[in-house]
Coordinates of C-alpha atoms and ligand atoms in Angstrom, one line a residue:
M9 CA -0.2 0.5 0.2
P10 CA 1.3 3.4 -0.8
S11 CA 2.3 5.5 2.2
T12 CA 0.2 8.6 2.8
R13 CA 2.7 10.6 5.2
K14 CA 1.8 14.1 5.3
A15 CA 3.4 16.9 7.6
Y16 CA 1.5 19.9 9.1
R17 CA 3.8 22.9 10.6
A18 CA 2.3 25.3 12.5
A19 CA 1.7 26.1 16.5
I20 CA 0.3 22.8 18.2
L21 CA -1.4 22.5 20.9
H22 CA -3.2 20.0 22.9
S23 CA -4.4 18.6 26.3
I24 CA -2.8 15.3 27.7
A25 CA -4.4 15.3 31.3
D26 CA -7.1 17.0 33.6
P27 CA -6.2 20.0 34.4
A28 CA -8.3 19.6 38.2
V29 CA -6.0 16.2 38.6
V30 CA -2.5 17.7 37.4
G31 CA -2.9 21.3 37.7
I32 CA -2.8 23.4 34.6
E33 CA 1.0 23.3 33.6
A34 CA 0.8 19.2 33.4
S35 CA -2.0 19.7 31.5
Y36 CA -1.0 20.7 27.7
Q37 CA 1.7 20.1 25.6
Y38 CA 2.8 23.2 23.6
F39 CA 4.7 23.6 20.3
E40 CA 5.5 27.4 19.6
D41 CA 6.8 25.9 15.8
G42 CA 5.3 22.1 15.7
L43 CA 5.3 19.7 13.8
L44 CA 2.5 16.8 12.9
V45 CA 3.2 14.0 10.8
T46 CA 0.2 11.8 9.6
E47 CA 0.0 8.7 7.8
N48 CA -2.8 6.7 6.8
G49 CA -5.7 8.3 8.7
R50 CA -2.9 8.0 12.1
I51 CA -0.9 10.6 13.6
S52 CA 2.5 9.0 12.9
A53 CA 5.0 11.6 14.6
L54 CA 4.5 15.6 16.9
G55 CA 7.1 17.6 18.1
H56 CA 9.5 20.7 17.5
A57 CA 9.5 21.0 13.6
T58 CA 13.1 21.5 13.5
E59 CA 13.9 18.8 15.3
L60 CA 11.2 16.7 13.7
L61 CA 11.9 17.8 10.2
A62 CA 15.6 16.6 10.3
S63 CA 14.8 13.1 11.6
L64 CA 11.9 12.5 8.0
P65 CA 12.9 12.2 4.3
A66 CA 13.8 15.6 2.7
D67 CA 10.9 15.1 -0.3
I68 CA 8.0 14.6 2.4
E69 CA 5.3 17.1 1.8
V70 CA 5.1 19.4 4.4
V71 CA 2.0 22.2 4.7
H72 CA 3.0 25.5 6.6
H73 CA 0.7 27.3 8.3
K74 CA 2.5 30.3 9.9
D75 CA -0.5 32.1 11.5
A76 CA -2.6 29.2 12.9
L77 CA -2.8 26.9 15.9
I78 CA -3.4 23.1 15.2
T79 CA -5.3 21.2 17.9
P80 CA -7.3 17.9 18.5
G81 CA -10.5 17.8 16.6
F82 CA -13.6 18.4 19.0
I83 CA -15.8 16.3 20.5
D84 CA -19.7 17.3 21.2
T85 CA -21.0 14.7 23.7
H86 CA -24.7 15.9 23.4
I87 CA -26.5 17.1 20.1
H88 CA -29.8 16.1 18.6
L89 CA -29.7 15.9 14.4
P90 CA -33.4 16.4 14.2
Q91 CA -33.3 19.6 15.8
T92 CA -31.2 21.2 13.4
G93 CA -34.3 23.1 11.6
M94 CA -35.4 24.6 15.2
V95 CA -32.3 26.5 16.4
G96 CA -33.5 29.4 18.5
A97 CA -37.5 28.5 19.2
Y98 CA -38.6 31.3 21.2
G99 CA -40.3 31.9 24.8
E100 CA -40.2 28.4 26.4
Q101 CA -38.8 26.2 29.1
L102 CA -37.8 22.7 28.8
L103 CA -41.4 21.1 29.0
D104 CA -43.3 23.7 26.8
W105 CA -40.7 23.6 24.1
L106 CA -40.9 19.9 23.9
N107 CA -44.4 19.6 23.2
T108 CA -44.5 22.9 21.1
Y109 CA -41.8 23.0 19.1
T110 CA -39.6 20.2 19.2
F111 CA -42.0 17.2 18.4
P112 CA -43.4 18.5 15.0
C113 CA -40.3 19.4 13.9
E114 CA -38.9 15.8 15.0
S115 CA -41.8 14.6 13.1
Q116 CA -40.6 15.3 9.9
F117 CA -37.8 12.4 10.0
A118 CA -40.5 10.0 8.8
D119 CA -39.5 10.8 5.5
K120 CA -36.0 9.5 4.8
A121 CA -35.0 12.1 2.1
H122 CA -36.0 15.1 4.5
A123 CA -33.3 13.0 7.0
E124 CA -30.6 12.3 4.4
E125 CA -31.4 16.3 3.7
V126 CA -30.8 17.3 7.0
A127 CA -28.0 14.4 8.2
G128 CA -26.1 16.5 5.2
I129 CA -26.6 20.0 6.4
F130 CA -26.0 18.7 10.1
I131 CA -22.1 16.7 9.4
K132 CA -21.5 19.8 7.1
E133 CA -22.2 22.1 10.6
L134 CA -20.6 20.0 12.6
L135 CA -17.2 19.6 10.2
R136 CA -17.2 23.5 9.7
N137 CA -17.4 24.0 13.3
G138 CA -14.4 21.9 14.0
T139 CA -16.4 18.9 15.5
T140 CA -14.9 15.3 14.4
T141 CA -17.0 13.2 16.6
A142 CA -20.0 13.8 18.2
L143 CA -22.7 12.0 20.4
V144 CA -25.8 12.1 18.7
F145 CA -29.4 11.7 19.2
G146 CA -31.5 10.6 16.1
S147 CA -35.3 11.1 16.3
V148 CA -37.5 7.8 16.9
H149 CA -37.4 6.7 13.1
P150 CA -34.6 4.6 12.6
Q151 CA -34.3 6.1 9.2
S152 CA -33.2 8.9 10.7
V153 CA -29.8 7.1 12.0
D154 CA -29.7 5.3 9.1
A155 CA -29.2 8.5 6.8
F156 CA -26.5 9.8 9.4
F157 CA -24.7 6.9 9.4
E158 CA -24.7 6.5 5.7
Q159 CA -23.0 9.9 5.3
A160 CA -20.7 9.8 8.0
Q161 CA -19.4 6.5 7.0
K162 CA -18.6 8.4 3.4
L163 CA -16.3 10.9 5.2
D164 CA -14.6 8.0 7.3
L165 CA -15.6 10.1 10.5
R166 CA -15.7 8.8 14.4
M167 CA -19.3 9.4 14.8
I168 CA -21.6 7.5 17.8
A169 CA -25.4 7.4 17.3
G170 CA -28.7 6.0 18.2
K171 CA -32.3 6.0 17.6
V172 CA -34.9 7.8 20.2
M173 CA -36.9 5.6 22.2
M174 CA -39.8 7.0 23.4
D175 CA -43.3 5.1 24.1
R176 CA -45.2 7.1 26.4
N177 CA -45.9 11.2 26.7
A178 CA -45.8 12.1 23.3
P179 CA -47.4 12.7 20.4
D180 CA -48.9 9.1 19.3
Y181 CA -47.1 10.4 15.8
L182 CA -44.1 10.3 17.5
T183 CA -44.1 7.3 19.4
D184 CA -42.9 3.5 19.2
T185 CA -43.4 0.7 21.4
A186 CA -41.3 -0.8 24.0
E187 CA -41.4 -4.1 21.7
S188 CA -40.8 -2.1 18.3
S189 CA -38.2 0.2 20.0
Y190 CA -36.1 -3.3 21.2
E191 CA -36.4 -4.5 17.3
Q192 CA -35.3 -1.3 15.4
S193 CA -32.4 -0.4 17.7
K194 CA -31.4 -3.9 17.4
A195 CA -31.6 -4.2 13.9
L196 CA -29.4 -0.5 13.8
I197 CA -27.0 -2.2 16.1
E198 CA -26.2 -5.2 13.7
R199 CA -26.0 -2.7 10.8
W200 CA -24.2 0.3 12.2
H201 CA -22.3 -1.1 15.5
G202 CA -17.9 -1.0 15.1
K203 CA -18.9 -0.2 11.1
G204 CA -15.7 1.7 10.7
R205 CA -15.5 4.7 13.2
L206 CA -19.0 4.1 13.8
H207 CA -20.6 3.5 17.0
Y208 CA -24.1 2.8 18.6
A209 CA -25.5 4.4 21.5
V210 CA -28.9 3.4 22.9
T211 CA -31.1 6.4 23.0
P212 CA -34.3 6.4 25.9
R213 CA -35.0 9.9 25.1
F214 CA -35.6 10.7 28.9
A215 CA -37.2 8.9 31.9
P216 CA -40.5 10.7 31.4
T217 CA -41.2 9.3 27.5
S218 CA -40.3 5.7 28.4
T219 CA -42.4 3.0 30.4
P220 CA -40.9 0.9 32.5
E221 CA -40.8 -1.8 30.0
Q222 CA -38.9 0.1 27.2
L223 CA -36.3 1.0 30.0
T224 CA -35.8 -2.7 30.7
L225 CA -35.4 -3.0 27.4
A226 CA -32.8 -0.4 27.1
G227 CA -30.9 -1.6 30.3
Q228 CA -31.2 -5.5 28.3
L229 CA -29.9 -4.3 24.7
L230 CA -26.8 -3.0 26.4
S231 CA -26.4 -6.4 27.9
E232 CA -26.4 -7.9 24.9
Y233 CA -23.7 -6.3 22.7
P234 CA -20.3 -4.9 24.0
D235 CA -19.2 -1.7 24.0
L236 CA -22.5 -0.2 23.4
Y237 CA -23.2 3.4 23.9
M238 CA -26.1 4.5 26.3
Q239 CA -27.7 8.1 26.5
T240 CA -30.0 10.0 27.6
H241 CA -31.3 13.5 29.5
I242 CA -30.9 14.3 33.3
S243 CA -32.2 16.4 35.9
E244 CA -32.1 19.3 33.5
N245 CA -35.4 21.4 34.7
L246 CA -37.3 21.7 37.9
Q247 CA -40.1 20.6 36.2
E248 CA -39.3 17.8 34.6
I249 CA -37.4 16.6 38.1
E250 CA -41.0 16.6 39.6
W251 CA -42.1 15.0 36.8
V252 CA -40.1 12.1 37.3
K253 CA -41.0 11.9 40.8
E254 CA -44.5 11.2 40.2
L255 CA -43.8 9.1 37.4
F256 CA -41.9 6.7 39.2
P257 CA -42.3 7.2 42.9
E258 CA -40.9 3.8 44.1
R259 CA -37.5 5.0 42.7
K260 CA -35.2 7.2 45.6
G261 CA -34.7 10.1 42.5
Y262 CA -34.1 10.9 39.0
L263 CA -30.8 9.2 38.7
D264 CA -32.4 6.4 40.7
V265 CA -34.6 5.7 37.8
Y266 CA -31.8 4.8 35.3
D267 CA -30.0 3.1 38.1
H268 CA -32.7 0.6 38.8
Y269 CA -33.2 0.0 34.7
Q270 CA -28.6 -0.7 34.7
L271 CA -28.7 2.1 32.2
L272 CA -25.5 3.5 34.3
G273 CA -21.7 2.7 33.1
E274 CA -18.3 3.4 31.3
R275 CA -20.1 4.4 28.1
S276 CA -23.6 6.4 29.6
V277 CA -23.6 10.0 29.1
F278 CA -26.2 12.0 30.8
A279 CA -27.1 15.1 29.3
H280 CA -27.3 18.1 31.4
G281 CA -27.4 17.3 35.3
V282 CA -28.2 20.8 36.1
H283 CA -29.8 20.0 39.2
L284 CA -27.6 16.6 40.2
C285 CA -27.3 16.6 44.1
D286 CA -23.9 15.2 45.6
D287 CA -25.1 11.4 46.1
E288 CA -25.9 11.3 42.6
C289 CA -22.8 12.6 41.2
A290 CA -21.3 10.3 43.5
R291 CA -23.0 7.4 42.1
L292 CA -22.5 8.6 38.5
A293 CA -19.0 8.7 39.0
E294 CA -18.3 5.3 40.9
T295 CA -20.4 3.6 38.1
G296 CA -18.1 5.6 35.1
S297 CA -21.0 7.4 33.7
A298 CA -20.3 10.7 32.0
V299 CA -22.5 14.0 32.1
A300 CA -22.3 16.3 28.9
F301 CA -22.5 19.9 29.9
C302 CA -24.4 21.9 27.9
P303 CA -24.1 25.9 28.6
T304 CA -26.0 27.3 25.6
S305 CA -28.5 25.1 26.2
N306 CA -29.0 25.5 30.3
F307 CA -28.8 29.4 29.6
F308 CA -31.5 29.5 26.3
L309 CA -34.1 26.9 27.9
G310 CA -33.6 29.2 31.5
S311 CA -32.7 25.4 32.7
G312 CA -29.8 26.5 35.5
L313 CA -26.0 26.4 36.0
F314 CA -24.2 23.4 35.6
N315 CA -21.9 23.2 38.8
L316 CA -18.9 21.9 37.2
P317 CA -16.7 22.1 40.7
M318 CA -19.0 19.8 42.1
A319 CA -18.3 17.3 39.3
E320 CA -14.6 17.7 39.4
K321 CA -14.9 16.7 43.4
H322 CA -16.2 13.7 42.5
N323 CA -13.8 13.0 39.4
L324 CA -16.8 12.4 37.2
N325 CA -16.3 12.5 33.7
V326 CA -17.4 15.4 32.3
G327 CA -17.4 16.7 28.4
L328 CA -19.4 19.4 26.6
G329 CA -22.7 19.7 24.7
T330 CA -23.8 21.7 22.3
D331 CA -27.5 19.9 22.6
V332 CA -28.5 21.3 19.3
G333 CA -31.5 22.5 19.0
A334 CA -32.1 23.8 22.4
G335 CA -28.4 24.7 22.3
T336 CA -28.1 27.6 20.0
S337 CA -24.6 27.1 18.2
F338 CA -22.9 24.0 16.7
S339 CA -19.4 25.6 17.8
L340 CA -17.8 23.9 21.1
L341 CA -15.5 27.5 20.5
H342 CA -18.7 29.3 21.3
T343 CA -19.8 26.8 23.6
L344 CA -16.8 27.6 25.8
N345 CA -17.5 30.9 25.5
E346 CA -20.5 30.4 27.6
A347 CA -19.3 27.7 29.8
Y348 CA -16.9 30.2 31.1
K349 CA -19.7 32.4 32.0
V350 CA -21.7 29.6 33.8
M351 CA -18.9 29.3 36.3
Q352 CA -18.2 33.2 36.4
L353 CA -22.4 33.3 37.9
Q354 CA -21.0 30.7 40.5
G355 CA -18.2 32.6 41.0
A356 CA -15.9 29.8 39.8
R357 CA -13.5 30.1 37.3
L358 CA -12.4 27.7 34.1
S359 CA -9.4 28.1 32.8
P360 CA -8.8 28.1 29.1
F361 CA -6.4 25.1 29.4
K362 CA -9.6 23.0 31.9
S363 CA -11.4 24.8 28.4
L364 CA -9.5 23.1 26.2
Y365 CA -9.6 19.6 28.0
L366 CA -13.4 19.4 27.9
A367 CA -13.7 20.5 24.2
T368 CA -10.9 17.3 23.3
L369 CA -9.4 14.8 25.7
G370 CA -12.5 15.5 29.2
G371 CA -14.9 14.6 25.7
A372 CA -12.8 11.6 24.8
R373 CA -12.7 10.4 28.0
A374 CA -16.5 10.8 29.1
L375 CA -16.5 8.7 25.4
R376 CA -14.3 6.0 26.6
L377 CA -12.0 6.9 23.3
E378 CA -9.6 8.6 24.7
D379 CA -7.2 5.6 23.1
R380 CA -8.3 7.2 19.7
I381 CA -9.2 10.4 19.6
G382 CA -9.2 13.9 22.1
T383 CA -5.4 14.8 21.7
L384 CA -2.5 14.1 18.8
Q385 CA -0.5 11.7 20.4
P386 CA 1.1 9.3 18.1
G387 CA -0.8 6.4 17.3
T388 CA -4.1 8.2 17.1
D389 CA -6.7 8.9 14.7
A390 CA -5.6 12.2 12.7
D391 CA -8.6 14.2 13.7
F392 CA -7.3 17.4 14.3
L393 CA -8.2 21.2 13.2
V394 CA -6.6 24.0 11.8
L395 CA -7.4 27.4 13.6
D396 CA -6.7 30.6 12.0
Y397 CA -5.4 33.6 14.1
H398 CA -6.7 35.9 11.6
A399 CA -10.2 35.0 11.0
T400 CA -11.8 38.2 11.7
P401 CA -10.4 41.5 12.4
L402 CA -11.1 41.7 15.7
L403 CA -9.5 38.3 16.7
S404 CA -6.8 39.3 14.7
Y405 CA -6.1 42.8 16.3
R406 CA -6.9 41.0 19.7
L407 CA -4.6 38.5 19.3
Q408 CA -1.6 40.5 18.5
Q409 CA -1.9 41.9 21.8
A410 CA -2.0 38.4 23.6
N411 CA 1.5 37.4 25.5
N412 CA 1.2 33.6 26.0
I413 CA -0.4 30.6 24.5
A414 CA -2.9 30.5 27.4
E415 CA -4.1 34.4 26.4
T416 CA -4.1 33.1 23.0
L417 CA -6.7 30.5 23.7
F418 CA -8.8 32.3 26.2
V419 CA -9.2 34.7 23.4
L420 CA -10.1 32.1 20.8
M421 CA -12.4 31.1 23.0
T422 CA -14.1 34.2 23.9
L423 CA -14.1 35.8 20.2
G424 CA -13.8 32.5 18.2
D425 CA -16.7 30.5 16.3
D426 CA -17.3 28.5 12.9
R427 CA -15.1 31.3 10.7
T428 CA -11.9 30.3 13.1
V429 CA -11.6 27.1 11.8
L430 CA -10.0 27.2 8.8
Q431 CA -10.0 23.5 8.5
T432 CA -10.8 20.0 9.5
Y433 CA -9.0 16.5 8.9
A434 CA -10.6 13.5 9.7
A435 CA -9.3 9.9 9.6
G436 CA -6.1 12.6 7.7
N437 CA -8.2 13.4 5.1
L438 CA -9.0 17.4 4.5
V439 CA -13.0 16.8 5.3
H440 CA -13.7 21.3 5.6
Q441 CA -11.8 24.0 4.5
R442 CA -13.1 27.3 5.0
Ligands
GUN16 N1 -35.4 16.3 27.5 C1 -35.8 15.4 26.9 N2 -35.8 15.8 25.2 C2 -34.6 16.5 25.1 C3 -34.3 17.2 24.2 O1 -34.8 17.1 23.2 N3 -33.8 18.6 24.5 C4 -33.0 19.1 25.8 N4 -32.4 19.8 26.0 N5 -33.4 18.0 26.5 C5 -34.8 17.3 26.4
ZN17 ZN1 -30.8 17.4 24.3

């Protein structure tokens, strides 16, 4: 097989550990004049450009970006494909927002052609924003997941998705049954899980829209196949939490519902967790589960402020989620801008290196994929970004005043968005060029 070795020269930065655990200085590697070498879809070397170039054949193709920063691809641990067309739906909090806007919008995915059209827009939007891996909710229709995976496979993306399971408390036109959701999920697992870089996630929407029978079958699927993911929502909104108590009076609380049906575990990702208590954080951590922190969504729906310091205290895995369409942006840079404000409102800080960690290695750890994505370590997938220091006039001017990489990184997160992403690479292939 012919080698596809290529080298990229630029400033290069990646997270190598959680700053909350090892301290900021030991949490990252930065090469002011770095070189990233890729070969056959993987990263084969990383280091200082002058040193590494000396060890490479003189004729190797080197792409030089003089005013740019290479980082790992971003990881979005919570997003909804069928909500692409309803970002910015006015006026409601969670439960009314679902009934008024979300369910009618998702019903359109009964039509495979519609699902294909939106999947194309959705994937393009992910890549434009530098997101190379996402944990994705489809609609209740299996064809929404087929449409997504078919297109992700063509681009050789590392993606995780699942069909929503929802058999009560939603309109008839959008519900399945416990049995049909089990059979349809199983067929999708057989078709897609482990194919190339694709993975399947069992996806009960949230406790209020599943009967005990459906939650039992979701747990059964997880026990039947190795390495399946589980994604759902938890403790996002106070009314939602009261409703769960009414629907499951025999359980200790919201998390205990999922725990009872054996939905916690190392590949389980719970979106939001804004109102989790100390004991629930401890139980999530103990089971190796993860939480997706979704700041733009939590602001937009007026849900509340995620308590990241409490999660850190329990050593709970946390990734970042856009939660489009309750979230208002596909950009994880923009999402980090809002995450910073969530911490400010609680009298806490979010360092730029913790932010970088959340958007990359932290997300990879939440998904148990840190051996493959989230860093630029040699041997991992060549999923990376070229961020442009001159993306906008203000960014360009502001970065001229920055004195070090910490300041540069923080400004990129404060002023950055899709325009900042000059190029996105997945498995070594250019999949987006601004
Ligand atoms: N809880 C149940 N379904 C949803 C959803 O689609 N979005 C959000 N933000 N929360 C939910
Ligand atoms: Zn969501």
